[in-house]
Coordinates of C-alpha atoms in Angstrom, one line a residue:
X1 CA 0.0 0.0 0.0
X2 CA 1.4 3.3 -1.1
X3 CA 0.8 5.3 2.1
X4 CA 0.7 2.7 4.8
X5 CA 2.4 3.6 8.1
X6 CA 3.3 0.6 10.1
X7 CA 4.8 1.9 13.3
X8 CA 6.9 4.6 14.9
X9 CA 8.8 6.7 12.4
X10 CA 9.9 10.2 11.8
X11 CA 7.1 12.8 11.7
X12 CA 5.2 13.2 8.5
X13 CA 3.5 16.4 7.4
X14 CA 0.5 17.3 5.2
X15 CA 1.1 20.7 3.5
X16 CA -1.4 23.0 1.7
X17 CA -1.1 22.8 -2.1
X18 CA 2.3 22.2 -3.8
X19 CA 4.3 23.4 -0.9
X20 CA 6.8 22.1 1.7
X21 CA 7.2 25.3 3.6
X22 CA 6.8 25.0 7.3
X23 CA 4.3 27.8 7.2
X24 CA 2.0 25.6 5.0
X25 CA 2.0 22.6 7.4
X26 CA -1.7 21.7 8.1
X27 CA -1.1 18.5 10.1
X28 CA 1.7 16.5 11.7
X29 CA 1.5 12.7 11.8
X30 CA 3.7 10.6 14.2
X31 CA 2.7 7.1 13.2
X32 CA -0.2 7.0 15.6
X33 CA -1.6 10.5 16.1
X34 CA -2.6 13.4 14.0
X35 CA -1.8 16.8 15.4
X36 CA -2.9 20.3 14.4
X37 CA -0.2 22.2 12.5
X38 CA 3.4 21.5 13.4
X39 CA 2.5 20.6 17.0
X40 CA 3.2 17.2 18.7
X41 CA 1.7 18.2 22.1
X42 CA -0.8 15.7 23.4
X43 CA -3.3 18.6 23.8
X44 CA -3.2 19.1 20.0
X45 CA -4.1 15.5 19.1
X46 CA -7.0 15.6 16.6
X47 CA -7.1 11.8 15.7
X48 CA -5.7 8.5 16.8
X49 CA -5.0 5.5 14.5
X50 CA -4.7 1.9 15.6
X51 CA -4.1 0.3 12.1
X52 CA -7.8 -0.4 11.6
X53 CA -9.8 2.5 13.1
X54 CA -9.5 6.3 13.2
X55 CA -10.7 7.7 16.6
X56 CA -11.6 11.2 17.6
X57 CA -8.9 12.8 19.7
X58 CA -6.7 10.7 21.9
X59 CA -9.5 8.2 22.5
X60 CA -9.4 4.5 21.6
X61 CA -13.0 3.8 22.8
X62 CA -15.2 2.1 20.3
X63 CA -17.8 4.9 20.8
X64 CA -15.2 7.3 19.4
X65 CA -14.5 5.5 16.1
X66 CA -14.9 7.8 13.1
X67 CA -13.7 5.4 10.4
X68 CA -13.0 1.7 9.9
X69 CA -10.5 0.5 7.3
X70 CA -10.2 -2.9 5.8
X71 CA -7.4 -2.3 3.2
X72 CA -9.7 -1.3 0.4
X73 CA -12.7 0.4 1.9
X74 CA -13.2 3.2 4.4
X75 CA -16.4 2.7 6.4
X76 CA -18.3 5.2 8.4
X77 CA -17.9 4.6 12.2
X78 CA -17.3 1.1 13.5
X79 CA -19.1 -0.6 10.6
X80 CA -18.1 -2.9 7.9
X81 CA -21.5 -3.0 6.2
X82 CA -21.4 -2.2 2.4
X83 CA -24.0 0.5 3.0
X84 CA -21.5 2.4 5.2
X85 CA -18.7 2.5 2.7
X86 CA -17.5 6.1 2.3
X87 CA -14.8 5.5 -0.3
X88 CA -12.8 2.9 -2.1
X89 CA -9.0 2.8 -2.5
X90 CA -7.3 1.0 -5.4
X91 CA -3.7 1.8 -4.6
X92 CA -3.7 5.1 -6.6
X93 CA -7.2 6.6 -6.7
X94 CA -9.9 7.3 -4.1
X95 CA -13.4 6.7 -5.3
X96 CA -16.7 7.9 -4.0
X97 CA -18.5 5.2 -2.1
X98 CA -18.1 1.6 -3.3
X99 CA -17.5 2.7 -6.9
X100 CA -14.5 2.1 -9.1
X101 CA -15.8 4.1 -12.1
X102 CA -13.5 6.7 -13.3
X103 CA -16.2 9.3 -13.1
X104 CA -16.3 8.7 -9.3
X105 CA -12.6 9.4 -8.7
X106 CA -12.3 11.9 -5.9
X107 CA -8.6 12.2 -5.9
X108 CA -5.3 10.7 -7.1
X109 CA -2.5 10.0 -4.7
X110 CA 0.9 9.9 -6.3
X111 CA 4.6 10.8 -5.6
X112 CA 3.9 12.7 -2.4
X113 CA 0.9 14.6 -3.7
X114 CA -2.9 14.5 -3.6
X115 CA -4.4 15.6 -6.9
X116 CA -7.9 16.7 -7.7
X117 CA -9.8 13.9 -9.5
X118 CA -7.9 11.8 -12.0
X119 CA -5.3 14.5 -12.7
X120 CA -1.6 14.5 -12.0
X121 CA -1.1 18.0 -13.3
X122 CA 0.9 20.3 -11.0
X123 CA -2.0 22.8 -11.2
X124 CA -4.3 20.2 -9.6
X125 CA -2.2 19.5 -6.5
X126 CA -4.4 19.9 -3.5
X127 CA -1.9 18.7 -0.8
X128 CA 1.7 17.6 -0.5
X129 CA 2.8 15.1 2.1
X130 CA 6.1 14.0 3.4
X131 CA 6.7 10.5 4.8
X132 CA 3.8 8.2 4.9
X133 CA 0.1 8.5 6.0
X134 CA -2.4 5.7 6.1
X135 CA -5.2 6.3 3.5
X136 CA -8.0 6.5 6.1
X137 CA -6.1 9.2 8.0
X138 CA -5.2 11.0 4.8
X139 CA -8.9 11.0 3.7
X140 CA -10.0 12.3 7.1
X141 CA -7.7 15.3 6.7
X142 CA -8.8 16.2 3.1

């Protein structure tokens, strides 16, 4: 998987647009938590990732699950019902819902960038990231 984080590693960042300036850092990722901006203070934790679920804040309670991930689909909450699929990942594209039709591509993830739709044009870069981010975490941040 292109963006799978598997453990503790150096901090990764999500930047606005086609930038890697520190002033454009939107989020910091430490392999388990997402922080606001460049912070790594526990008070600035927005989300927690356990490899399968994205939780709100520092919580790991099942009642605080925002998304569930099975390697291909991102589900709403603590569900794995097909009716709760929010998006599909094929290793390069994120599709709306359970679709894999090209007309349903929401974004393309390639070479450290998130592009609008199917595009890989520089003018369509929405975000730039350093390091690795799990797809469900990345989608939550978009």
